[in-house]
């Protein structure tokens, strides 16, 4: 069994970003974050992304709105960011309060600055395999982990468990696209005999949001397992009272695998690294 070290691979990506960003001087790639409300996970994700941006020589600005912000006020801010040539990427941290329809909000961001890849244009271009699409950062991180750890994907059967717009669907589109060339199955909560479906996989991408849901009986010996899940489970030995586990029962599954990502330290750091890469790319493109 080989452990795919997401921290180390994310550092490789970030050092490439740092070098390429330095070459753009005096222009500084700028990602503008927008947060609505004080959801603790969102506060910590945005803080982490801002810190990483600073580490790779990028500018990260943040505008926080109260959770009852009107759509008019939020859209006016997004329009201002779209029209500001010093801003190269715009990221609205999800989840959003119920009165703000996510698709509409994501679509308000100019496609050229949609570094999160959630807009309809970005997703359409990704599926059409057109150049210039920003792939959503977590699925892009999944594919980059496979590529940089030397996992052969062409002709392999990838089973993606989860069909969200943020992870499952774009992960499946990327694995299917030319370059990865997997045969792809997408499974979800209505899939019949999930264990039998996942057992067919050469590559499993678990994006379910249920702690240790993928168990050893679902894994074909020799499979590669990428665990996207981030779940808090109670742990009295921790000061916080919880610890983070993935969607895969790591201890039981790992011995069967050719390679597997840990949680934490797998896909998580890659999500942040791919956001930096997308922002850098947006900045480079804006310079022609
Ligand atoms: P969603 O809740 O949006 O989607 C979960 C998916 O899992 C759905 O498609 C759902 O099916 C499916 N599912 C739920 N229960 C079952 C079941 N019993 N059997 C089969 N499929 C099931 O979650 P996300 O995609 O946003 O996130 C998935 C996980 O990834 C979470 O743990 C999240 O925290 C983590 N995550 C990690 C990131 C990172 O940076 N590492 C970034 C984003 C997310 P259905 O559609 O039928 O309901």
mmCIF file of C-alpha atoms in Angstrom, residues 19 48 73 80 114 123 187 191 229 243 249:
data_model
loop_
_atom_site.group_PDB
_atom_site.id
_atom_site.type_symbol
_atom_site.label_atom_id
_atom_site.label_comp_id
_atom_site.label_asym_id
_atom_site.label_seq_id
_atom_site.Cartn_x
_atom_site.Cartn_y
_atom_site.Cartn_z
ATOM 1 C CA UNK A 19 7.477 30.849 -9.170
ATOM 2 C CA UNK A 48 -6.723 29.150 5.371
ATOM 3 C CA UNK A 73 -26.261 44.414 -2.352
ATOM 4 C CA UNK A 80 -17.764 45.663 -8.867
ATOM 5 C CA UNK A 114 -14.736 32.003 -11.833
ATOM 6 C CA UNK A 123 -19.162 23.550 -15.896
ATOM 7 C CA UNK A 187 -23.022 6.311 -7.761
ATOM 8 C CA UNK A 191 -27.676 3.330 -6.476
ATOM 9 C CA UNK A 229 -14.757 13.308 2.780
ATOM 10 C CA UNK A 243 -11.520 14.733 15.071
ATOM 11 C CA UNK A 249 -12.861 3.337 6.659
#
